Coordinates of C-alpha atoms in Angstrom, one line a residue:
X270 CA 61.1 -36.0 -27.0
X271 CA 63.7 -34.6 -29.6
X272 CA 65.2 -38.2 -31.2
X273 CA 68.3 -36.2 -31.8
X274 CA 69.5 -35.9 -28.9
X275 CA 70.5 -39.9 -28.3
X276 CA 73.3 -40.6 -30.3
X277 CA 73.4 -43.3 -33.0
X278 CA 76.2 -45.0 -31.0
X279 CA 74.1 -44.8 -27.5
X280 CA 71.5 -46.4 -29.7
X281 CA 73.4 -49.2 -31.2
X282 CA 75.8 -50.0 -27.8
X283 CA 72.3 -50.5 -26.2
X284 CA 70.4 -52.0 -28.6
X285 CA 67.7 -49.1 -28.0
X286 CA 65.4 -47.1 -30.9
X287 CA 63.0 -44.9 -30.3
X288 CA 59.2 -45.1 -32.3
X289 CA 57.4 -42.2 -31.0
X290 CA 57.7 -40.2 -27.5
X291 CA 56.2 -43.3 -25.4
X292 CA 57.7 -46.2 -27.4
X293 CA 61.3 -48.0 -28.5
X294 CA 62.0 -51.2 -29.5
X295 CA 64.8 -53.3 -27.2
X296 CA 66.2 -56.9 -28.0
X297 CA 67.2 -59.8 -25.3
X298 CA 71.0 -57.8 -25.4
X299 CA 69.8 -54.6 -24.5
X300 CA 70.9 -54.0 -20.6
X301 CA 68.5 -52.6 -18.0
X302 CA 70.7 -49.4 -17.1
X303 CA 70.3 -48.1 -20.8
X304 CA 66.4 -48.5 -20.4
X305 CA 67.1 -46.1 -17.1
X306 CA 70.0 -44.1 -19.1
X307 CA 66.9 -44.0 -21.1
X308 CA 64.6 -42.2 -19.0
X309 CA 67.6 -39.8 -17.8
X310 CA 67.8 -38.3 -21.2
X311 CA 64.6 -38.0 -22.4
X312 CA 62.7 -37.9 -18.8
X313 CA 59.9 -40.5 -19.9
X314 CA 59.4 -44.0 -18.8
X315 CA 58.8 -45.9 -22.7
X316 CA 56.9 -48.7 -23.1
X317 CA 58.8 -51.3 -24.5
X318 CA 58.6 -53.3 -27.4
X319 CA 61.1 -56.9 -27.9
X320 CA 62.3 -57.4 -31.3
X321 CA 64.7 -59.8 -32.9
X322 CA 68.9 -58.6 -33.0
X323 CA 68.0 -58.8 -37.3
X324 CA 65.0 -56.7 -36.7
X325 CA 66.7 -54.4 -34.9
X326 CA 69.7 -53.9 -37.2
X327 CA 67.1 -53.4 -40.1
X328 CA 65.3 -50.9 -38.2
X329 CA 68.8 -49.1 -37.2
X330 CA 69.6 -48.6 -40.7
X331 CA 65.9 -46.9 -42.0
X332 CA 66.3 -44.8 -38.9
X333 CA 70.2 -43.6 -39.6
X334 CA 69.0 -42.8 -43.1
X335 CA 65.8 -41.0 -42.3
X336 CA 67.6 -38.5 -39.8
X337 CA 70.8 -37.9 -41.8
X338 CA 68.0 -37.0 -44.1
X339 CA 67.0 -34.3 -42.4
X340 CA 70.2 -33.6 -40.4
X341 CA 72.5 -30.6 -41.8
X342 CA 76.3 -29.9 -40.9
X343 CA 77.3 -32.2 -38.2
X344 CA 78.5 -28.8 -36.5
X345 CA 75.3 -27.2 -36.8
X346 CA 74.0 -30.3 -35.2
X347 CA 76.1 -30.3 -32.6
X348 CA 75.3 -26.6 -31.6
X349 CA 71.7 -27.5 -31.7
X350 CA 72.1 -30.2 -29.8
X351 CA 74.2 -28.6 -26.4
X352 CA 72.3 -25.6 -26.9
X353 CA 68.9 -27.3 -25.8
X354 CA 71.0 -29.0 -22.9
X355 CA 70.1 -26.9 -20.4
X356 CA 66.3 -26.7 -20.5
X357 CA 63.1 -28.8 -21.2
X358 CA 63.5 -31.5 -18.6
X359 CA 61.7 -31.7 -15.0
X360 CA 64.1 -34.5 -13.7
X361 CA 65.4 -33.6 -10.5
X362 CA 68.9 -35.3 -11.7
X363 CA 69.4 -32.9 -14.5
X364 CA 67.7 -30.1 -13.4
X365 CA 70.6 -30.5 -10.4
X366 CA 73.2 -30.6 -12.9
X367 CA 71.9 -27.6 -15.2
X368 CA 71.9 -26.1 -11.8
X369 CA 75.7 -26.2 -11.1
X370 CA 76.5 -25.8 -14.9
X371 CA 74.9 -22.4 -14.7
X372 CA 76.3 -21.6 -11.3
X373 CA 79.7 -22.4 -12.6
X374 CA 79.2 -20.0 -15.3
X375 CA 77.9 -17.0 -13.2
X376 CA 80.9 -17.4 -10.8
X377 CA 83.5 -17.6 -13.9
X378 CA 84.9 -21.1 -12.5
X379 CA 87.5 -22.7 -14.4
X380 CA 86.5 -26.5 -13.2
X381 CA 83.8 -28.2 -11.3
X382 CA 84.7 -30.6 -8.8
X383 CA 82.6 -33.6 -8.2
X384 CA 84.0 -36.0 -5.2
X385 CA 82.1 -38.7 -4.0
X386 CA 82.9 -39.7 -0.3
X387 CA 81.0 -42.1 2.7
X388 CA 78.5 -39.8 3.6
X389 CA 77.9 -37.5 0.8
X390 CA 79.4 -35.5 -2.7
X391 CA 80.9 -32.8 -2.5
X392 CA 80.4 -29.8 -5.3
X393 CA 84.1 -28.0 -5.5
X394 CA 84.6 -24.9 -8.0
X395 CA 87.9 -23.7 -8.7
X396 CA 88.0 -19.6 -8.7
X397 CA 90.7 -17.7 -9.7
X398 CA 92.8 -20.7 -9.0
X399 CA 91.7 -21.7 -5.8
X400 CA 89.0 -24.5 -4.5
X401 CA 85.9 -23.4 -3.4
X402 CA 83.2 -25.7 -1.7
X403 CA 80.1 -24.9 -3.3
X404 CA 77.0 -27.7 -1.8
X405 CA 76.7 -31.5 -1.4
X406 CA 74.6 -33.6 -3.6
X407 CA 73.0 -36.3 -1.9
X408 CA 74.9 -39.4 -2.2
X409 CA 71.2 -41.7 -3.8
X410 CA 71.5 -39.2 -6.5
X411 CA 75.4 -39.1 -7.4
X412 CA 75.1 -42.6 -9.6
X413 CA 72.5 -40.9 -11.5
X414 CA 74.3 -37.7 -12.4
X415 CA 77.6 -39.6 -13.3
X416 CA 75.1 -41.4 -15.7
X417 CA 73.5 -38.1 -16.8
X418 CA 77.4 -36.1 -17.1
X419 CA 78.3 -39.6 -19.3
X420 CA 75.7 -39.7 -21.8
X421 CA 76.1 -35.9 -22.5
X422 CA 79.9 -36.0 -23.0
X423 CA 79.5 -39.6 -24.7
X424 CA 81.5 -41.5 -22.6
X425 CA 80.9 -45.3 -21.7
X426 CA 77.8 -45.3 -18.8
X427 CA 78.5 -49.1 -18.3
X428 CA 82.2 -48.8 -17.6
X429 CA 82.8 -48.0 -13.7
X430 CA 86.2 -49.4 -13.3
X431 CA 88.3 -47.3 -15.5
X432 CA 89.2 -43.7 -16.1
X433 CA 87.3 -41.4 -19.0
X434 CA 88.1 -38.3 -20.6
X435 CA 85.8 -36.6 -22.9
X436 CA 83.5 -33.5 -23.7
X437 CA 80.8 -31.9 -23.7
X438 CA 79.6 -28.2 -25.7
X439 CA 77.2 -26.2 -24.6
X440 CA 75.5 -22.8 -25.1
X441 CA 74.3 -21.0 -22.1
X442 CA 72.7 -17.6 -23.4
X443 CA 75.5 -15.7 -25.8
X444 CA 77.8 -17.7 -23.9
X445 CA 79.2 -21.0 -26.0
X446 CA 81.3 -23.5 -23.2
X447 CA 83.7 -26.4 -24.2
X448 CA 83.7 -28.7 -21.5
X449 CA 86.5 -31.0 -20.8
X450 CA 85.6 -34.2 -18.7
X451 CA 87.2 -36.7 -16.6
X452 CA 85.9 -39.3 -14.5
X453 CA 88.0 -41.2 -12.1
X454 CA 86.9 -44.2 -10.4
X455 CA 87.7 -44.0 -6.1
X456 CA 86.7 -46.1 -3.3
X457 CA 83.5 -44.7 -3.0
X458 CA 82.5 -44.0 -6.5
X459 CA 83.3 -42.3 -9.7
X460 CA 85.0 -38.6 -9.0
X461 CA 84.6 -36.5 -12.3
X462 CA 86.2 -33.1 -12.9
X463 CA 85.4 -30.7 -15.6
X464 CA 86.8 -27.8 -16.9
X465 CA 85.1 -25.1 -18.9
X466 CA 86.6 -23.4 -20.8
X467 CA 84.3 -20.3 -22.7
X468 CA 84.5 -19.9 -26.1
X469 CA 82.9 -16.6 -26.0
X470 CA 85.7 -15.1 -24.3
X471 CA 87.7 -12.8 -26.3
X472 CA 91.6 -13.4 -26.5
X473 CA 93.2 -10.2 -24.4
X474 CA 95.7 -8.1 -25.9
X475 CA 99.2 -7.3 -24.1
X476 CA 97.7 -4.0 -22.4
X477 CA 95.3 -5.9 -20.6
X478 CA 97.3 -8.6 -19.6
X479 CA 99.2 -7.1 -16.3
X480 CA 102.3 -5.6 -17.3
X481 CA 103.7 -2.4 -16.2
X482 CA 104.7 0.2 -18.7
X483 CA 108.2 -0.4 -18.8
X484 CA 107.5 -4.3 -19.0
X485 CA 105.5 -3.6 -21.9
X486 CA 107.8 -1.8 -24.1
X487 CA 110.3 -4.5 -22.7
X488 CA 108.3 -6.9 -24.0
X489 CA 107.4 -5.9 -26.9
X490 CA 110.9 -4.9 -28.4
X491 CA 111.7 -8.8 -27.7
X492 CA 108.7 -10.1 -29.6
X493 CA 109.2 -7.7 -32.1
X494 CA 112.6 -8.9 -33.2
X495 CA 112.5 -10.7 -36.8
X496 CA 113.9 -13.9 -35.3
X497 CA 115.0 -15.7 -32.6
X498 CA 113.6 -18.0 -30.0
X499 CA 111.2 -16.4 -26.9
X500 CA 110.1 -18.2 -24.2
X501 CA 106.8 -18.2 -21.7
X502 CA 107.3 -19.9 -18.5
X503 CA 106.0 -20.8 -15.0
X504 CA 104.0 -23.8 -13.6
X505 CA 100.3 -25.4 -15.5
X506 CA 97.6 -22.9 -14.9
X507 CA 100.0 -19.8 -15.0
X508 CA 98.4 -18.1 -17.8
X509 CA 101.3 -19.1 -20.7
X510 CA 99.1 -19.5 -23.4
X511 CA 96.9 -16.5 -23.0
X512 CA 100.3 -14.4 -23.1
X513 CA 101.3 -16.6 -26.3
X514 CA 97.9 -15.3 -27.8
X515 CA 97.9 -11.6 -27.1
X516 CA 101.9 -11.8 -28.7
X517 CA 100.5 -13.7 -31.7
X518 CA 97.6 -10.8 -31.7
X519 CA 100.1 -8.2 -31.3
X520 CA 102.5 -9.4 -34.0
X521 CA 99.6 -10.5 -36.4
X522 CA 99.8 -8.7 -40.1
X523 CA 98.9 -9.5 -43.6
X524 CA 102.0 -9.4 -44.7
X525 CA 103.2 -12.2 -42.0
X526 CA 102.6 -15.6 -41.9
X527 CA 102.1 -16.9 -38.6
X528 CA 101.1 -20.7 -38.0
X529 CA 100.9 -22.4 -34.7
X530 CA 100.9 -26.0 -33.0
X531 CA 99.0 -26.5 -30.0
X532 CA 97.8 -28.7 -27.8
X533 CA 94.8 -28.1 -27.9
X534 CA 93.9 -25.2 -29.5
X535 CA 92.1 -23.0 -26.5
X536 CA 91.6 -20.0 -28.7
X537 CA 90.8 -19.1 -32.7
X538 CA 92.4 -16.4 -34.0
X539 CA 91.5 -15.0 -37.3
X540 CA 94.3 -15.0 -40.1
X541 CA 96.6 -17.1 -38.1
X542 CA 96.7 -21.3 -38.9
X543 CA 96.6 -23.3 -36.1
X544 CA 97.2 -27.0 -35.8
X545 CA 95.9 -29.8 -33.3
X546 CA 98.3 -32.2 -31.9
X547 CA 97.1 -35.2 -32.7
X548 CA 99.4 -38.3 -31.2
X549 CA 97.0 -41.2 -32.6
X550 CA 98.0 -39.9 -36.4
X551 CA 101.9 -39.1 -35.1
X552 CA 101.1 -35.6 -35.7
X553 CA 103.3 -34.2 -32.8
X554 CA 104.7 -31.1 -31.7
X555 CA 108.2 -32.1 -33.4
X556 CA 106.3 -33.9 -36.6
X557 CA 104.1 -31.0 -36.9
X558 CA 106.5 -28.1 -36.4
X559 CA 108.8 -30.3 -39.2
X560 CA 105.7 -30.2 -41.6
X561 CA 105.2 -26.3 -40.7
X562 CA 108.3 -25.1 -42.1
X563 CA 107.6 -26.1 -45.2
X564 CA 104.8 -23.7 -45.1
X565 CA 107.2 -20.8 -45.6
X566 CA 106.0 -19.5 -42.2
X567 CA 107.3 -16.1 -40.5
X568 CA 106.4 -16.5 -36.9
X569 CA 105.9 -20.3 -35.7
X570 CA 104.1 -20.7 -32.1
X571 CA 104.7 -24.2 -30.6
X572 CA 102.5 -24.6 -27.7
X573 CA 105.1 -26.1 -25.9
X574 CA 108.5 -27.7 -25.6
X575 CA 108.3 -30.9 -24.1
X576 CA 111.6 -33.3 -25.2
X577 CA 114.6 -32.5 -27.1
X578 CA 113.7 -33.5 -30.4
X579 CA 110.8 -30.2 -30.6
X580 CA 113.8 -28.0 -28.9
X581 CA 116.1 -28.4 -31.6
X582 CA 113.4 -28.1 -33.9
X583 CA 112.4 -25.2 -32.3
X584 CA 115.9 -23.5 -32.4
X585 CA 117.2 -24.3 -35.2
X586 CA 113.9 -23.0 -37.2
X587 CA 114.7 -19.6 -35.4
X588 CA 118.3 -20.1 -36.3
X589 CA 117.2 -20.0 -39.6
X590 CA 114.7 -16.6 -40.0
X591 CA 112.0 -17.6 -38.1
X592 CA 110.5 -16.0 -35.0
X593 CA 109.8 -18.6 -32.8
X594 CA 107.6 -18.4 -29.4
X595 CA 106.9 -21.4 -26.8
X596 CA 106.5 -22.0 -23.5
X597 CA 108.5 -24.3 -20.8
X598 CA 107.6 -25.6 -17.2
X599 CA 110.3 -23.8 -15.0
X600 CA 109.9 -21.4 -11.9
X601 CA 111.7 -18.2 -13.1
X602 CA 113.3 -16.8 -16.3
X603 CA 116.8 -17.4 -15.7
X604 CA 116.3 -21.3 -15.4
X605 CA 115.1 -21.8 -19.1
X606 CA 118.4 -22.2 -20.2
X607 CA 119.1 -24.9 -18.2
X608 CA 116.1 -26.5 -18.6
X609 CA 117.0 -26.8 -22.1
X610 CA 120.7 -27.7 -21.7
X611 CA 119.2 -30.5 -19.4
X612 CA 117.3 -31.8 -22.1
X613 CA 119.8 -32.3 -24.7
X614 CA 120.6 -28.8 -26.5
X615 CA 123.9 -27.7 -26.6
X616 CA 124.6 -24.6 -24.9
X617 CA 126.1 -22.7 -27.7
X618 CA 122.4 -23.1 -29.7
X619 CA 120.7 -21.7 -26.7
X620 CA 122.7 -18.5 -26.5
X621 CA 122.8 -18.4 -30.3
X622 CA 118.2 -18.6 -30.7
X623 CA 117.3 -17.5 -27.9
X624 CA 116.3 -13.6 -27.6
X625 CA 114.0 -13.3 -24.0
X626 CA 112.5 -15.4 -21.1
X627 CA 109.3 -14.6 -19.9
X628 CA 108.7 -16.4 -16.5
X629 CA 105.1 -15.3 -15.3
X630 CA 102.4 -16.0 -12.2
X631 CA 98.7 -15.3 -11.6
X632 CA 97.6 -13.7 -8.6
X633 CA 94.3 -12.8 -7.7
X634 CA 92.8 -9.2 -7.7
X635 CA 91.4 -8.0 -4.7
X636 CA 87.5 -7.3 -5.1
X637 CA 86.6 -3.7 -5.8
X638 CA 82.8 -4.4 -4.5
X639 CA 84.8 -4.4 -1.2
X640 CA 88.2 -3.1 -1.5
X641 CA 89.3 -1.4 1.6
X642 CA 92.6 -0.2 2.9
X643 CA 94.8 -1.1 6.3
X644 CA 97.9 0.1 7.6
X645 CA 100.9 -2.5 7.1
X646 CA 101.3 -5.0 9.9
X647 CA 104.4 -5.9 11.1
X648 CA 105.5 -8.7 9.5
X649 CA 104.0 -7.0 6.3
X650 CA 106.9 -4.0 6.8
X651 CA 109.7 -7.0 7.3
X652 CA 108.8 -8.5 4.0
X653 CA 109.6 -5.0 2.0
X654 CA 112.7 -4.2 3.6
X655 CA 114.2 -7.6 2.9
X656 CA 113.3 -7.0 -0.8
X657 CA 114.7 -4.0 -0.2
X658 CA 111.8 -2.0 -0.8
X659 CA 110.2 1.1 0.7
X660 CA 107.3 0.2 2.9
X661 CA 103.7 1.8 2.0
X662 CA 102.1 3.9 4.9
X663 CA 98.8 1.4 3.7
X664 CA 98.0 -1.6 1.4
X665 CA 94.8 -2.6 0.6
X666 CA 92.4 -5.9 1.1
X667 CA 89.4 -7.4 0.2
X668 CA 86.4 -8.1 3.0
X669 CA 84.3 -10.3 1.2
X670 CA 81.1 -10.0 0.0
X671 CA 78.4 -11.8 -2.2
X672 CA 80.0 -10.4 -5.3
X673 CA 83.7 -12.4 -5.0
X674 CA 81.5 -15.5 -3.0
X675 CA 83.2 -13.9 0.5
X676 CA 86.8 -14.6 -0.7
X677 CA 87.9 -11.0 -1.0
X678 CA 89.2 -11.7 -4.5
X679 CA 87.5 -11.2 -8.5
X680 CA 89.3 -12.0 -11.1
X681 CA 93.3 -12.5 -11.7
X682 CA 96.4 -10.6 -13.3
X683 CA 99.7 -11.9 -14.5
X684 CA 103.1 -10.8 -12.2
X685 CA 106.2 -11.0 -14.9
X686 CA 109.8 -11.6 -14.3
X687 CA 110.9 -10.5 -18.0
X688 CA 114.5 -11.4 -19.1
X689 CA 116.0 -9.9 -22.6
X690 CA 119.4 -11.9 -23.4
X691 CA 121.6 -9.6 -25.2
X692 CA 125.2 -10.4 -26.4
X693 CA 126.6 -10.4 -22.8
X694 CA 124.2 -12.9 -21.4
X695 CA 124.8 -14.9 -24.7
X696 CA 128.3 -15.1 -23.9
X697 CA 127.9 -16.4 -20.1
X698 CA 125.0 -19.4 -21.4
X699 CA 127.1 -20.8 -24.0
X700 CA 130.5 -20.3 -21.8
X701 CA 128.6 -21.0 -18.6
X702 CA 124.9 -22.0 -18.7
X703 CA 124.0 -22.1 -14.9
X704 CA 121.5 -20.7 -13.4
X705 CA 122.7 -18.7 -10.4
X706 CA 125.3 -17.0 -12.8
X707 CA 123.2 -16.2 -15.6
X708 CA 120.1 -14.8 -12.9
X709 CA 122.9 -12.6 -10.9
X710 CA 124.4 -10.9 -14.4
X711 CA 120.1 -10.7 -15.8
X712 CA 119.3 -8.9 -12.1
X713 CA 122.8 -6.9 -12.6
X714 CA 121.2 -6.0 -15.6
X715 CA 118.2 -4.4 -14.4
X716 CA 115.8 -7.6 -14.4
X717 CA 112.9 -7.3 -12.2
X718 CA 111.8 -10.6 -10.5
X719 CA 108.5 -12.0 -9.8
X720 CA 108.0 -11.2 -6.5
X721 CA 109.3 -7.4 -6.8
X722 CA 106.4 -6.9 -9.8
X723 CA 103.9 -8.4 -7.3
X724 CA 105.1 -6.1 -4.6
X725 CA 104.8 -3.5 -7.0
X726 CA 100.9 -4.6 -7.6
X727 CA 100.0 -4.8 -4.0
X728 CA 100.9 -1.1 -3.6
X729 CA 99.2 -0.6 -6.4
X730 CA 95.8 -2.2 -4.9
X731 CA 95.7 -4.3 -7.5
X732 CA 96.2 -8.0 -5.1
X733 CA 97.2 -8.5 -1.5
X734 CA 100.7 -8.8 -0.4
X735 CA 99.5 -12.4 1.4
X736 CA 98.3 -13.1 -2.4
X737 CA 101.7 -12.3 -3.7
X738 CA 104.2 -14.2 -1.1
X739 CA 101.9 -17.0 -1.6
X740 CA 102.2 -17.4 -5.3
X741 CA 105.9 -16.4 -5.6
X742 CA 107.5 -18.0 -2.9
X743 CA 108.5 -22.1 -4.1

């Protein structure tokens, strides 16, 4: 047994300390479940040895000081720590869990899915955005592995009743995983989800994220103007902040200081400060983008605008030399601007910062393991001529095979609807700042929307034309 793997608060909660690998003393307060929590983390059954509460304390304190002793960086520690998590124990509970932990990864999920019901627990993965069903863990096991998921993301294993966030790191091979945790208690039992997010992943650049050639150089003469306000938007889980990255990797320079404000930070990016919101210390998105500007900053990224107070912020710092980029919850370009008028910005400040929407989607690729191509059915035909598009003699499909888990899909790729506000539109937002007028006089203008890039990608091969309607139409 490796001591350093129970924490000093698991320890002092249960009034629990190990002696060797078959011993630990335990007072009169220390509750049965830690005794089993116990056995869960170290897979032995102790003998155990009663001591006094001032015993115990005594002993505590020769045992924090002997393993700081020895301990290095709390980092390094850390790392050790999660990277042994996945081997060295023969219990069936964590062997299970190790199990799904290294399916998860193999399969590129996003989140693991645990749901307890009558009869059994489901195992859920979500894929390229979607829910897959994965096994069933048998239900005398589930109290077990919510005890086992606890420990390891040092949570509370006594507390049933309410909900728990917290998280768990871990090293499987080269690859290093954050894992964010929440449990949720339901009528029959605890449901936890957890979403992994890997380290080891390299940030993408704006040639890999999806964009057409002409959307690229669209793009990228907005981002490269020396001020202004740009905006990323579309729903949670539409890939906002990996565009916000490859910008910040496209812009970055020594001679520019960029600084961001996220929440959280997903992704480190060397020669570029970023800062953790932190609402227990007030350190928001408007006190931290205040603090920012004092920094002498040349391109600010706030992770995104969520009440008036960061907008004006946000505007006037763009208003003032900065290049500014963020990102808002709306379903196309166009209604940005009245997102922002709805939350308290004049309209005139708008039209005056802001330089180019970005609304974007994900849709998922079909699998080229086992890609193949149809003719168009009919209703497939109907859907490009009321776009106003020319049909494709063929479009293409996935089958399904082991390699995409029979879904037909591997991977995703962003659709764009990119909108570049020069003086004209500025004119119509702070005369007129409603949406139908300033979409019509962006499309006059030669904006593409969402669904006609998708189209675009299904002729392409790239995703299905099901895949595209699906994701586009809201």
């Amino acid at each position: 047994m490796d001591v350093k793997n129970l924490s000093i608060d698991f320890l002092r909660e249960n009034k629990i300390l190990p002696i060797d690998e078959t011993k630990i003393y335990i007072t009169r307060q220390t509750p049965y479940f830690a005794i089993e929590d116990f056995k869960l983390i170290t897979g032995i059954i102790p003998e155990t040895i009663l001591i006094s509460e001032e015993e115990f304390q005594e002993k505590l304190e020769e045992y924090i000081s002997k393993l700081e002793s020895f301990s290095e960086e709390e980092t390094y520690e850390e790392e050790k720590l999660f990277e042994d998590l996945l081997s060295g124990s023969d219990t069936p509970v964590i062997q299970t869990l190790n199990s799904i932990f290294l399916k998860a990864v193999r399969a590129s999920a996003s989140d693991i899915h645990f749901e307890p019901f009558s009869d059994k627990v489901l195992v859920r993965f979500r894929l390229d955005g979607v829910l897959q069903e994965i096994s069933t863990i048998p239900k005398s096991m589930y109290p077990q592995l919510v005890s086992r998921v606890k420990i390891i993301s040092k949570l509370n294993v006594a507390e049933k009743r309410l909900p728990q966030d917290g998280r768990i790191k871990v090293r499987i091979g080269e690859k290093q995983l954050d894992m964010r945790v929440s449990t949720l208690p339901t009528v029959f039992g605890e449901r936890i989800v957890i979403r992994l997010l890997d380290k080891s992943n390299k940030v993408l650049t704006l040639e890999e994220l999806g964009f057409s050639k002409e959307d690229l150089e669209l793009y990228k003469s907005i981002i490269y103007k020396p001020y202004g306000l740009i905006l990323i938007t579309g729903p949670t889980g539409s890939g906002k902040s990996t565009t916000l990255y490859a910008s910040l990797l496209e812009l970055k320079s020594p001679r520019k200081n960029i600084i961001t404000i996220e929440d959280p930070v997903e992704y480190q990016i060397d020669g570029i400060s970023q800062i953790q919101v932190n609402p227990k210390i007030n350190l928001t998105f408007a006190n931290g983008l205040r603090s920012i500007l004092r920094q002498d900053p040349d391109i600010i990224m706030v992770g995104e605008i969520r009440d008036v107070e960061t907008a004006e912020i946000a505007i006037h710092s763009s208003l003032t030399g900065h290049l500014v980029l963020s990102t808002l919850h709306t379903n196309d370009a166009p209604s940005a601007v009245a997102r922002l008028v709805d939350m308290g910005v004049e309209p005139f400040l708008v039209a005056s910062a802001l330089e180019g929407v970005i609304a974007q989607r994900l849709v998922r690729r079909i699998c080229e393991n086992c890609k193949e191509e149809y003719t168009p059915k009919p209703w497939e035909i109907d859907e490009f001529k009321f776009l106003g598009l020319d049909h494709p003699e063929k479009l293409y499909r996935g089958k399904g095979c082991e390699v995409c888990l029979n879904t037909g899909y591997k991977g995703r790729i962003a659709i764009y609807e990119i909108m570049k506000v020069d003086e004209e539109l500025k004119t119509i937002i702070s005369k007129t700042p409603e949406t139908t007028v300033i979409k019509e006089k962006a499309l006059e203008k030669g904006m593409k929307r969402l669904v006609i890039d998708g189209m675009q990608k299904a002729i392409q091969g790239i995703t299905t034309l099901e895949e595209v309607l699906q994701t586009t139409k809201v």
